[in-house]
Short mmCIF file of C-alpha atoms and ligand atoms in Angstrom, two decimals:
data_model
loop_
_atom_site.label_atom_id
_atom_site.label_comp_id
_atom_site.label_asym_id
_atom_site.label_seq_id
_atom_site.Cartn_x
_atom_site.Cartn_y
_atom_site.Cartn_z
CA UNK A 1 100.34 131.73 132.64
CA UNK A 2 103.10 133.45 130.72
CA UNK A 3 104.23 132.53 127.11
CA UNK A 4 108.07 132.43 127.09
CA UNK A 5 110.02 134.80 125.07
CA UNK A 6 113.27 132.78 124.96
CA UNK A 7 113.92 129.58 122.53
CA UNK A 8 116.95 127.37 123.57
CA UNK A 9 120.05 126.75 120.73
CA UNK A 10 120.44 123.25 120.19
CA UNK A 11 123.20 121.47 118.13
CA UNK A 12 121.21 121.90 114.85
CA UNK A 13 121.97 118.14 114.15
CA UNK A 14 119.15 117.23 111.51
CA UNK A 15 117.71 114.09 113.11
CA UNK A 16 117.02 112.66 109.24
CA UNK A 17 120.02 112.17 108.79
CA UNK A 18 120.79 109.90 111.98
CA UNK A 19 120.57 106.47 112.47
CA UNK A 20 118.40 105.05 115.29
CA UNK A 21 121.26 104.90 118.03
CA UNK A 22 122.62 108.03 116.31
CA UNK A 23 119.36 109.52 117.73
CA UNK A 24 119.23 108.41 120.88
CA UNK A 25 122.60 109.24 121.82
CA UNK A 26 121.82 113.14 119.83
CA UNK A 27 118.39 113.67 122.14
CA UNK A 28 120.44 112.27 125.42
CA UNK A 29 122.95 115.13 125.01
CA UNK A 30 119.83 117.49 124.61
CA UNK A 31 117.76 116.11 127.77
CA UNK A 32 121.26 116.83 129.50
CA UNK A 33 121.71 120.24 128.34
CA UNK A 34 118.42 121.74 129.54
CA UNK A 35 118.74 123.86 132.42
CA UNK A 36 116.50 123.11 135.51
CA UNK A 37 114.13 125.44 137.11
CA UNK A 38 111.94 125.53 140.03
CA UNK A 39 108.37 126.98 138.60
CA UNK A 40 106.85 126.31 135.28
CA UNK A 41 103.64 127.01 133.52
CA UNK A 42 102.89 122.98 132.90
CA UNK A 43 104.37 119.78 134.43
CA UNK A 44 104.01 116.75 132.29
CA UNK A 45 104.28 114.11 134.73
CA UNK A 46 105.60 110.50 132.63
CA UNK A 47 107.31 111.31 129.11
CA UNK A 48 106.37 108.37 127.16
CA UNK A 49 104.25 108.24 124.15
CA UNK A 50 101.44 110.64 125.37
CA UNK A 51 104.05 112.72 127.34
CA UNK A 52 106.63 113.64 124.79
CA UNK A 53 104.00 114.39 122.62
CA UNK A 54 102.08 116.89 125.25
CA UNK A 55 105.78 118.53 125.93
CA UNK A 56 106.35 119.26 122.22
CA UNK A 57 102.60 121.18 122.04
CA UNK A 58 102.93 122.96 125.28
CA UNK A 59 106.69 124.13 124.11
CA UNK A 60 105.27 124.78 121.05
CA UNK A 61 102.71 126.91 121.90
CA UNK A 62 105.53 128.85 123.82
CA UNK A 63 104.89 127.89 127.58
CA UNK A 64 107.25 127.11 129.95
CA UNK A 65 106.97 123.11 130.45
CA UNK A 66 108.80 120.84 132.34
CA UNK A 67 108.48 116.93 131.90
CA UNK A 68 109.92 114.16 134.28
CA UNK A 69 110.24 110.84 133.29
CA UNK A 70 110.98 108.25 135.91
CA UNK A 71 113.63 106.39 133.31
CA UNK A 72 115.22 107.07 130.14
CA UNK A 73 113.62 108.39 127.37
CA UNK A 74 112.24 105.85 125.73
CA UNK A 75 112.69 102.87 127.85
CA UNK A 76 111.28 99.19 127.60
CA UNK A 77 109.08 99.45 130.74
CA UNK A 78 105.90 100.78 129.81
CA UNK A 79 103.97 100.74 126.84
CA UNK A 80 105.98 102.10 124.01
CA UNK A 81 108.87 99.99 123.09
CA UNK A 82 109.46 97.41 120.22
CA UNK A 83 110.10 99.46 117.44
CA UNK A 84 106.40 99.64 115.50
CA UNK A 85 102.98 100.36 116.50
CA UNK A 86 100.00 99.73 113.80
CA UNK A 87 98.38 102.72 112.25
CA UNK A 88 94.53 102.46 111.00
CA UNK A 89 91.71 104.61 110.11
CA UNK A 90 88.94 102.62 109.13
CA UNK A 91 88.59 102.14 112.89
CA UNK A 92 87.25 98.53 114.41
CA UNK A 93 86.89 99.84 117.82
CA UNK A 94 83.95 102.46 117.08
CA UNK A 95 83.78 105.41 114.70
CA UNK A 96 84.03 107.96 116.90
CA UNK A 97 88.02 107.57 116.93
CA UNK A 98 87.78 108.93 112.97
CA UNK A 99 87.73 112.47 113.15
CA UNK A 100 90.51 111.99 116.07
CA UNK A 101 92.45 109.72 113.44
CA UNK A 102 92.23 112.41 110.73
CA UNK A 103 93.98 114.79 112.52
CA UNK A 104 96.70 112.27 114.27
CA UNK A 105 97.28 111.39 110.27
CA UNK A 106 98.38 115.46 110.08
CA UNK A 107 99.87 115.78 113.11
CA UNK A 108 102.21 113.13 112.20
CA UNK A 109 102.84 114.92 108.82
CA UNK A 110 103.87 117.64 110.98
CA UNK A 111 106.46 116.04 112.81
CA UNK A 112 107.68 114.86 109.53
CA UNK A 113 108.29 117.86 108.51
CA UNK A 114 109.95 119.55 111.42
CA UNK A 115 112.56 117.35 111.33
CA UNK A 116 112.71 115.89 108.05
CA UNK A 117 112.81 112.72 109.42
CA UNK A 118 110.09 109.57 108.58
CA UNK A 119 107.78 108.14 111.62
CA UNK A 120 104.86 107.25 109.53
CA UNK A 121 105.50 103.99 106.39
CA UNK A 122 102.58 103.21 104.76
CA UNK A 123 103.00 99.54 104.06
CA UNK A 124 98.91 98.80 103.84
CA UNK A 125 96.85 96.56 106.55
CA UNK A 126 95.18 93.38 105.62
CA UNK A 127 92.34 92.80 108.56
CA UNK A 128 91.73 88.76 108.43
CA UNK A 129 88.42 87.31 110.20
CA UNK A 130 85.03 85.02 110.09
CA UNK A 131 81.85 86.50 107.84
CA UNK A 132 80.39 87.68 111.01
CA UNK A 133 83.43 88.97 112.83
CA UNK A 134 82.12 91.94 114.71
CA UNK A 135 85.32 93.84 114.24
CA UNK A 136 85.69 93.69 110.85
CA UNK A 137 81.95 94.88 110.75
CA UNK A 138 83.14 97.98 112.67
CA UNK A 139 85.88 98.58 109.82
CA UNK A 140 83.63 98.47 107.16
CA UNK A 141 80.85 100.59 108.69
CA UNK A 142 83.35 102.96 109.93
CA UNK A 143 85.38 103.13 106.17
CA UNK A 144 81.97 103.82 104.68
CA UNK A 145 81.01 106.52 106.90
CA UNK A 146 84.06 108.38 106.72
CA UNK A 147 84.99 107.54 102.84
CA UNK A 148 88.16 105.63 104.32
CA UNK A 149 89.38 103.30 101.44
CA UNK A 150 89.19 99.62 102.30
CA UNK A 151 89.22 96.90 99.56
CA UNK A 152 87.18 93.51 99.96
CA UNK A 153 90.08 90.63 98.46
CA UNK A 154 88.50 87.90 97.20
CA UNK A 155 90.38 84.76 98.24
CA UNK A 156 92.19 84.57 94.88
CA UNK A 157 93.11 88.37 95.04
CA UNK A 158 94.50 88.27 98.67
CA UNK A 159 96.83 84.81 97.62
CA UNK A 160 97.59 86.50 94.80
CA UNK A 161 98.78 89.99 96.11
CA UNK A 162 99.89 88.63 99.55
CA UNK A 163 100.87 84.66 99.25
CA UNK A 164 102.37 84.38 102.50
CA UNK A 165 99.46 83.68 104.29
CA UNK A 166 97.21 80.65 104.59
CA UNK A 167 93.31 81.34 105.58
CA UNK A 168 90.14 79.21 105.86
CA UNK A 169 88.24 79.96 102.48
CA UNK A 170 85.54 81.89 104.22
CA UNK A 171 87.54 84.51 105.62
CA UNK A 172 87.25 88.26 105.36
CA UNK A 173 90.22 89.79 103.19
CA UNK A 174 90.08 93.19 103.56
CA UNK A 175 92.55 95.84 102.97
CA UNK A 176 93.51 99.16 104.16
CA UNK A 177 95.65 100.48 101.64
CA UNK A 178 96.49 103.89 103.59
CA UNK A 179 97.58 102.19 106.69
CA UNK A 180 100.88 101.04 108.43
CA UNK A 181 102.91 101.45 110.52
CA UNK A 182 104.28 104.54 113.34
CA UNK A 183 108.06 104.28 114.79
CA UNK A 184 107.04 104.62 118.44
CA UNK A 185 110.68 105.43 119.90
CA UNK A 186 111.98 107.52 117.46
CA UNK A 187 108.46 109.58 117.26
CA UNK A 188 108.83 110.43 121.26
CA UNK A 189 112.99 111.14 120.74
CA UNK A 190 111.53 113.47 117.74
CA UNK A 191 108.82 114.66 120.14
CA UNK A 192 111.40 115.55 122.63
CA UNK A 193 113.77 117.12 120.85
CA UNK A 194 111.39 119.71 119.29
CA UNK A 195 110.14 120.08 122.55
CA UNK A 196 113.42 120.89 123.96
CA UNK A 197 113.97 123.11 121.08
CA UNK A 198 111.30 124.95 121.88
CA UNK A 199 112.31 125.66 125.12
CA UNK A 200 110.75 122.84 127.51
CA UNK A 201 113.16 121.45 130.26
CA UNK A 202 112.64 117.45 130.27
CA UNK A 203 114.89 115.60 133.23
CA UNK A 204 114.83 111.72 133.25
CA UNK A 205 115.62 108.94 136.04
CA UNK A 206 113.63 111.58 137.97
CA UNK A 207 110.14 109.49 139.78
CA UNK A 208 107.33 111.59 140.98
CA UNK A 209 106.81 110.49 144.59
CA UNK A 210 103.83 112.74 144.93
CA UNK A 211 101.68 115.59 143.94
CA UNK A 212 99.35 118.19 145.28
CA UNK A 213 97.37 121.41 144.44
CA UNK A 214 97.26 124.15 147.03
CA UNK A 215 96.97 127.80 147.09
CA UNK A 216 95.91 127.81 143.04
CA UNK A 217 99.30 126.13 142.22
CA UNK A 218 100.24 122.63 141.32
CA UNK A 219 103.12 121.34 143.83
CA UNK A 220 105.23 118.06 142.41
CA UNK A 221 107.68 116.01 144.55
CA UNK A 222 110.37 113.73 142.91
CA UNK A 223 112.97 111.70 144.41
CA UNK A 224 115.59 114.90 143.24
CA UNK A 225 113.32 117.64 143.93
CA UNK A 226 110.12 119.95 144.01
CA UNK A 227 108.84 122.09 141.41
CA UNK A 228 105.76 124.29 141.07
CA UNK A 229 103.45 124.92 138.09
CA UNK A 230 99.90 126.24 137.23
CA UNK A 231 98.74 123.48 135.74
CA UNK A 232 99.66 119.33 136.24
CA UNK A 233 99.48 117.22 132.95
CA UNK A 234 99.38 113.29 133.87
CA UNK A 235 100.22 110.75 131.30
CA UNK A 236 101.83 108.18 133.01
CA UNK A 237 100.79 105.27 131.26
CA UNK A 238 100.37 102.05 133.53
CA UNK A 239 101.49 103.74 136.57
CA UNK A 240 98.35 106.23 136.46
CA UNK A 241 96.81 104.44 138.92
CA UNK A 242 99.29 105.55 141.40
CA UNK A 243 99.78 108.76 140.43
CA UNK A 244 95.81 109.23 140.59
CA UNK A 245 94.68 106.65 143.24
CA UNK A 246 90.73 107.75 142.38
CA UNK A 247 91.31 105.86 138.73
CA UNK A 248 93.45 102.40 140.07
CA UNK A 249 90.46 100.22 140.73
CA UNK A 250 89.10 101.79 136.74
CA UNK A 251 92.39 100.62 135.65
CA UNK A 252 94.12 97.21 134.30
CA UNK A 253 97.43 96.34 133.45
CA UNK A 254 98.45 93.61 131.77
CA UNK A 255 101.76 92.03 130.55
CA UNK A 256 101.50 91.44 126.79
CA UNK A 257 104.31 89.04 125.50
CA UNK A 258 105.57 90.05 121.68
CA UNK A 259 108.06 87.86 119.77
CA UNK A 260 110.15 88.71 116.82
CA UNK A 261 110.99 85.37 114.87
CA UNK A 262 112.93 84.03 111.99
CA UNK A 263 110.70 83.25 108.92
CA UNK A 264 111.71 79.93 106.81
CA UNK A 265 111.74 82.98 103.82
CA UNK A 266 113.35 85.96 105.44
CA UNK A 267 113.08 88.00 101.84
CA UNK A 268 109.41 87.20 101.72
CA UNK A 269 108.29 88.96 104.82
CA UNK A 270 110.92 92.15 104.55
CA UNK A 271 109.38 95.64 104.13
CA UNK A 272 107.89 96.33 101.04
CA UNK A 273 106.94 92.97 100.28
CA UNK A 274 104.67 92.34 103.46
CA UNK A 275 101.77 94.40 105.01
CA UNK A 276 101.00 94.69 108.23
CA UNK A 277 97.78 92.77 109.53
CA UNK A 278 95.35 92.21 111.98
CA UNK A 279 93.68 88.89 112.01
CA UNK A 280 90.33 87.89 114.41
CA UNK A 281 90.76 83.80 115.07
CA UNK A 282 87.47 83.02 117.21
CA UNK A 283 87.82 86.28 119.64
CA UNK A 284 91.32 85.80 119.49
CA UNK A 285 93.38 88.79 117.97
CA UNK A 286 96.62 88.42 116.33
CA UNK A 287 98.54 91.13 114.67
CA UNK A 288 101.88 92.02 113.16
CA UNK A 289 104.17 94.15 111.05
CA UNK A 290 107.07 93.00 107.95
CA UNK A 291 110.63 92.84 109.19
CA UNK A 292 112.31 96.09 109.68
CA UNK A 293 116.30 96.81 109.27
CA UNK A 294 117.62 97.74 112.83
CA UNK A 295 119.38 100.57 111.53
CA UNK A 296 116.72 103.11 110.90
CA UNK A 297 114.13 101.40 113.53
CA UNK A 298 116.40 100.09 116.67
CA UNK A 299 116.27 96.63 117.09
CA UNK A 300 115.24 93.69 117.53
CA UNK A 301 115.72 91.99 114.19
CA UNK A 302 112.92 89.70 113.02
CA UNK A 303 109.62 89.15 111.64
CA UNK A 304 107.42 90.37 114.57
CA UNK A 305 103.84 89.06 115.93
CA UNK A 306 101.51 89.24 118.59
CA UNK A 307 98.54 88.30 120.61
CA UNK A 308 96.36 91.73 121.27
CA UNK A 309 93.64 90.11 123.09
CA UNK A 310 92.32 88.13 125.27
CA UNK A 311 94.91 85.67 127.46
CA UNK A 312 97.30 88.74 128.91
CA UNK A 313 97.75 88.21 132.63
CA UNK A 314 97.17 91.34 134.91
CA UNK A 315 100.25 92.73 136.77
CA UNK A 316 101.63 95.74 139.26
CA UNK A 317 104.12 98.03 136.24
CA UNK A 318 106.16 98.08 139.08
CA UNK A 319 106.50 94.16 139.54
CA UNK A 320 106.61 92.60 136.11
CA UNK A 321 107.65 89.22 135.61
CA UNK A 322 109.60 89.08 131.94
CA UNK A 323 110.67 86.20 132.12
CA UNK A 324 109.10 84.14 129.20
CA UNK A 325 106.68 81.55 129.65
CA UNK A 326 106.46 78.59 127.31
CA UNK A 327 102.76 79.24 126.90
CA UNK A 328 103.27 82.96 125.76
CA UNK A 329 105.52 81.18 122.74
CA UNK A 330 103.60 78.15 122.08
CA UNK A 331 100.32 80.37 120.89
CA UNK A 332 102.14 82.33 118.86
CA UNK A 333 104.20 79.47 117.27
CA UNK A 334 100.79 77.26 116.77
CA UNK A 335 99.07 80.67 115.42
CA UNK A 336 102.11 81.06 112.82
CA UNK A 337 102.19 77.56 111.74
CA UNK A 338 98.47 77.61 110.95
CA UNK A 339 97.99 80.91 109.24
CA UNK A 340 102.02 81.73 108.05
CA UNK A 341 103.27 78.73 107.26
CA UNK A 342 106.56 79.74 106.39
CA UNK A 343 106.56 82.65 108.62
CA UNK A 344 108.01 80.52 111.73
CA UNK A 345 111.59 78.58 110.88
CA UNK A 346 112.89 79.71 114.95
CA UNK A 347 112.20 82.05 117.54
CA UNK A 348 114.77 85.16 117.72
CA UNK A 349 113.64 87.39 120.91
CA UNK A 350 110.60 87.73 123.22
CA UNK A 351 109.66 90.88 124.92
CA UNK A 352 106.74 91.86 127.53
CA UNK A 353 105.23 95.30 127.03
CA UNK A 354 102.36 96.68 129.15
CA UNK A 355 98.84 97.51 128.21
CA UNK A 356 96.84 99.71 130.44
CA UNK A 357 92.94 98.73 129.69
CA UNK A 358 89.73 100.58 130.69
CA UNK A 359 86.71 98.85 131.53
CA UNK A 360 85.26 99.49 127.78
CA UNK A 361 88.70 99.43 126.43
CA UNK A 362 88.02 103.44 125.20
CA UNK A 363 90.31 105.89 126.28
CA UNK A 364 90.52 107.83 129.21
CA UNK A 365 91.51 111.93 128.60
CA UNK A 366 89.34 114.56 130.80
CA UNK A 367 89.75 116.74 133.94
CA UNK A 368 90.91 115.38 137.68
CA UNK A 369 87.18 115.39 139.13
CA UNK A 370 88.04 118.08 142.36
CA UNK A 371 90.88 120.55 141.01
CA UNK A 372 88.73 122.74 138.78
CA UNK A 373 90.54 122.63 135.13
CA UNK A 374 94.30 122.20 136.47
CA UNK A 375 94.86 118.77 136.42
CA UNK A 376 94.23 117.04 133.36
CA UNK A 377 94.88 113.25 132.99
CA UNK A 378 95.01 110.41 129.48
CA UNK A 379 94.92 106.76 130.13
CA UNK A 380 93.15 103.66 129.37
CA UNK A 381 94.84 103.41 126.17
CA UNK A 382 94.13 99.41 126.27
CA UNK A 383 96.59 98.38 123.58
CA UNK A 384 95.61 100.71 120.62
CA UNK A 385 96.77 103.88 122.07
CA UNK A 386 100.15 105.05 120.08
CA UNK A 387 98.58 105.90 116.92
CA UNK A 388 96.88 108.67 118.68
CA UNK A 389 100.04 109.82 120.09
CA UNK A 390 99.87 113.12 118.10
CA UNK A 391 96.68 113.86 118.33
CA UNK A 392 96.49 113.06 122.33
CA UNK A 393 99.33 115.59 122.81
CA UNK A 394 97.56 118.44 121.14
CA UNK A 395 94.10 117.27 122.75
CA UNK A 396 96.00 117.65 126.71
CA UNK A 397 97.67 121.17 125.67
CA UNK A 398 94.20 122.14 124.51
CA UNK A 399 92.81 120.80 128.19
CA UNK A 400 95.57 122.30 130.51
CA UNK A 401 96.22 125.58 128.48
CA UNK A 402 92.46 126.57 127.12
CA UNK A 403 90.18 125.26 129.54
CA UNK A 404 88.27 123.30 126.40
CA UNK A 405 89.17 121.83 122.85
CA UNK A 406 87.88 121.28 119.84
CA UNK A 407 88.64 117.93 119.26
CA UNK A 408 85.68 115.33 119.81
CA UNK A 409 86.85 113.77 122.72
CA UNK A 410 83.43 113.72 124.44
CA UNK A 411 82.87 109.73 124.27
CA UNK A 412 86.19 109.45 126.36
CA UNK A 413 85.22 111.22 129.44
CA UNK A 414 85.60 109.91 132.83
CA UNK A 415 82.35 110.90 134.31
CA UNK A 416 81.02 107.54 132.02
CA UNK A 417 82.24 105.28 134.64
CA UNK A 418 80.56 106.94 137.32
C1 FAD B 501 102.90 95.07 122.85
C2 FAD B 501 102.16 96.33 122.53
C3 FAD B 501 101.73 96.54 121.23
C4 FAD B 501 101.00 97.66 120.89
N1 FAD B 501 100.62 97.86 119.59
C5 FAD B 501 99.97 98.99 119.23
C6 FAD B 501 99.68 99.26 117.87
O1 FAD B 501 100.01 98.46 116.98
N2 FAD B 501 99.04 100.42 117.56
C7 FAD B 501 98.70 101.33 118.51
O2 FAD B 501 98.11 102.35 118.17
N3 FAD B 501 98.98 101.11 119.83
C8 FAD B 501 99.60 99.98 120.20
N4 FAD B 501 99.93 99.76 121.51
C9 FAD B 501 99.47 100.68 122.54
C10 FAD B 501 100.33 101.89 122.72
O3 FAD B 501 101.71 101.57 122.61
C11 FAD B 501 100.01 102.49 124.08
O4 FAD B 501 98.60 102.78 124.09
C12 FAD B 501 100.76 103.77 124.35
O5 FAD B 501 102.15 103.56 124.23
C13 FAD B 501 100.42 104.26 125.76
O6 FAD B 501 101.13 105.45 126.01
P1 FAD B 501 101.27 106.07 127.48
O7 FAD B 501 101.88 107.40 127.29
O8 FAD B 501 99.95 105.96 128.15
O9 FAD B 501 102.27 105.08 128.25
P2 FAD B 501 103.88 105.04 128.21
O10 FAD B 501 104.37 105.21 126.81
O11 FAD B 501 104.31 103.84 128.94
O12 FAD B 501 104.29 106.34 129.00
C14 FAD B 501 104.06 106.53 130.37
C15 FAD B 501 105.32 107.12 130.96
O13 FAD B 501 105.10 107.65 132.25
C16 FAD B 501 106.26 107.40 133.01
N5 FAD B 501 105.93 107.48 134.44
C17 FAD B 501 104.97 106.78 135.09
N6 FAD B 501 104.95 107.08 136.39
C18 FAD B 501 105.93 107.99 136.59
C19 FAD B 501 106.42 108.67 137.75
N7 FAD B 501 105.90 108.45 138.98
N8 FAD B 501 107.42 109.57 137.60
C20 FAD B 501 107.96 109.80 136.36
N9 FAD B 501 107.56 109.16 135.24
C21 FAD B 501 106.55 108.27 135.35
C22 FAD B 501 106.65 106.00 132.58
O14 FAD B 501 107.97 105.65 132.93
C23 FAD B 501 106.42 106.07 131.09
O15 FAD B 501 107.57 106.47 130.38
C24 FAD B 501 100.68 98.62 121.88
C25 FAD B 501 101.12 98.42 123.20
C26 FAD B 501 101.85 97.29 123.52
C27 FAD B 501 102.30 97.09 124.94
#
């Protein structure tokens, strides 16, 4: 592969400056501006969360990169949309995620500073749950291995500090002070504008039909044309399954139903005065975020919540029913009225967004088993996936451009499922 010698001219609009729909409509000008071409070092097949971010590194890194994204970039079909996505370090899911943590937490300084403009608000976590929670135990273990600040509220501290919630007087308080929130759409418009300004070619409404390797070169069909590349880079989120057949029966998708709702005290809950939190109700997971204004974040307006786990039903990404249920609602309401009391006055908008879980619920990034090193493929990120975003993208440019990385990604190999 050849690094490019050329850099395209954009508008030099500074994205801080912009509002959210300022943004979008700014980065829709630059997807249409970028000239097409027929061969290209990298393909980046899907340019969602871990797409945009894999465009940006390959461009980066001065390789010719094209990625095709079967709608608009973003969209509200996958996995990305709904303006926030939680970011931790003290990890509950298992250690191991740490290191890869530490260096998403730069990454996303990076991005900051490239275009001046603010993905990462540190608003602080509170994780809620029973003595024994096994979770929580994970967060504590993991914060003490990695000296990761977490504080252990005492019931008086946490009503104190954080009134608006109402918990049984044996539950965990802990807090992340470090932690927040990431702004998923306007990190992958930010991700694809740098990437564009460094020269990668990114076409949307543009579905891969198909793919193949032959004669050492990566052949990819969409429904507007055929392009050629070294190297094939698939992060296609819940369609992966049928983009790599081998993984669909390793793969689940599941509709997860999000509401955004109108507190009894709107000021109460409004950023700056309200963390985000995670809270374990007898294996049940809830989480949420304050209310953020629509003008910097894209909408919808409200104070939003959600049920990460279990009670999702499974469904084809291509088939989604989002039409809401009165279920979906109901546990949210009866979870609000129990635990934020004056956190539920009506409901303002519901919205389905799709997870895409591994058997273990661990990640998915390695090698296609059968093309040597030129297909490289990131999935199975089973509901906790954006935070990594910036890491992921530097971990698949590693993959498809050095044949290794640094970056302990062992524990998410495929070959673990056989
Ligand atoms: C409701 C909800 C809440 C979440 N909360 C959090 C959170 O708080 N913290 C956190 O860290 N994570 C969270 N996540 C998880 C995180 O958002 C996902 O792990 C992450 O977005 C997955 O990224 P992806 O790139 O795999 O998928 P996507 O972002 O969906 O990207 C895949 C892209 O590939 C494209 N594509 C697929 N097939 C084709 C094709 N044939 N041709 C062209 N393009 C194609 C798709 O259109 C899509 O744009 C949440 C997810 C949901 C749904």
């Amino acid at each position: 592969m050849k690094r490019r010698d050329f850099i395209i001219k954009t508008t030099g609009v500074a994205a801080a400056t912009l509002s959210y729909s300022q943004l979008y409509g700014h980065i829709q000008k630059q997807i249409e501006s970028t000239a097409n071409q027929s061969n290209y070092d990298v393909i980046v097949l899907g340019v969602g969360s871990m797409g945009s971010a894999t465009c940006y590194q390959l461009a980066k890194r001065g390789f010719r990169v094209l990625g095709l994204e079967q709608f608009d970039i973003p969209h509200e079909l996958g996995s990305h949309a709904g303006q926030s996505r939680i970011i931790r370090k003290a990890y509950g899911e298992g250690s191991d995620y740490v290191p890869l943590l530490e260096r998403a937490y730069q990454n996303w300084k990076t991005l900051e500073a490239e275009t001046g403009s603010q993905v990462y608000y540190k608003t602080g976590l509170m994780y809620f749950g029973a003595p024994d929670d096994p979770f929580l135990k994970t967060v504590k273990s993991s914060s003490v291995k990695y000296k990761i600040p977490v504080d252990n509220l005492t019931a008086a501290e946490c009503d104190r500090k954080f009134p608006q919630f109402k918990l049984p007087q044996n539950f965990q308080r802990l807090e992340e002070p470090d932690a927040g929130f990431i702004t998923p759409e306007r990190s992958i418009l930010l991700f694809v504008e740098q990437a564009i300004k460094n020269g990668a070619v990114i076409r949307t409404k543009e579905k891969v039909i198909e793919w193949k390797r032959e004669n050492g070169s990566v052949t990819v069909v969409t429904n507007r044309g055929t392009y050629k590349a070294s190297k094939l880079v698939i992060t296609a989120g819940p369609w992966a399954g049928k983009m790599i057949p081998a993984l669909a029966s390793k793969l689940t998708i599941t509709r997860q139903a999000v509401a955004w709702v109108k507190p009894k005290k709107w000021d109460n809950f409004a950023l700056g005065k309200f963390p985000c939190w995670i809270l374990e109700n007898k294996d049940h997971d809830f989480y949420g975020f304050p209310i953020l204004p629509v003008g910097t974040f894209g909408g919808p307006l409200g104070l939003k919540l959600a049920l990460h786990y279990p009670g999702a039903e499974t469904t084809d990404p291509d088939k989604v029913n989002r039409d809401m249920k009165d279920s979906d609602e109901k546990t949210l309401i009866k979870f609000l009225n129990e635990f934020i009391p004056d956190g539920y006055e009506n409901t303002l908008v519901m919205k389905t967004c799709l997870y895409t879980n591994s058997p273990d619920n661990d990640f998915i990034i390695d090698y296609l088993a059968g093309f040597d090193k030129d297909v490289v493929f990131a999935t199975g990120f089973s509901g906790h996936g954006f935070k990594f975003v910036s890491v992921v993208g530097e971990i698949l440019s590693d993959l498809a451009l050095n044949g290794s990385t640094s970056l302990p990604i062992g524990f998410l190999n495929a070959k673990r499922f056989g």
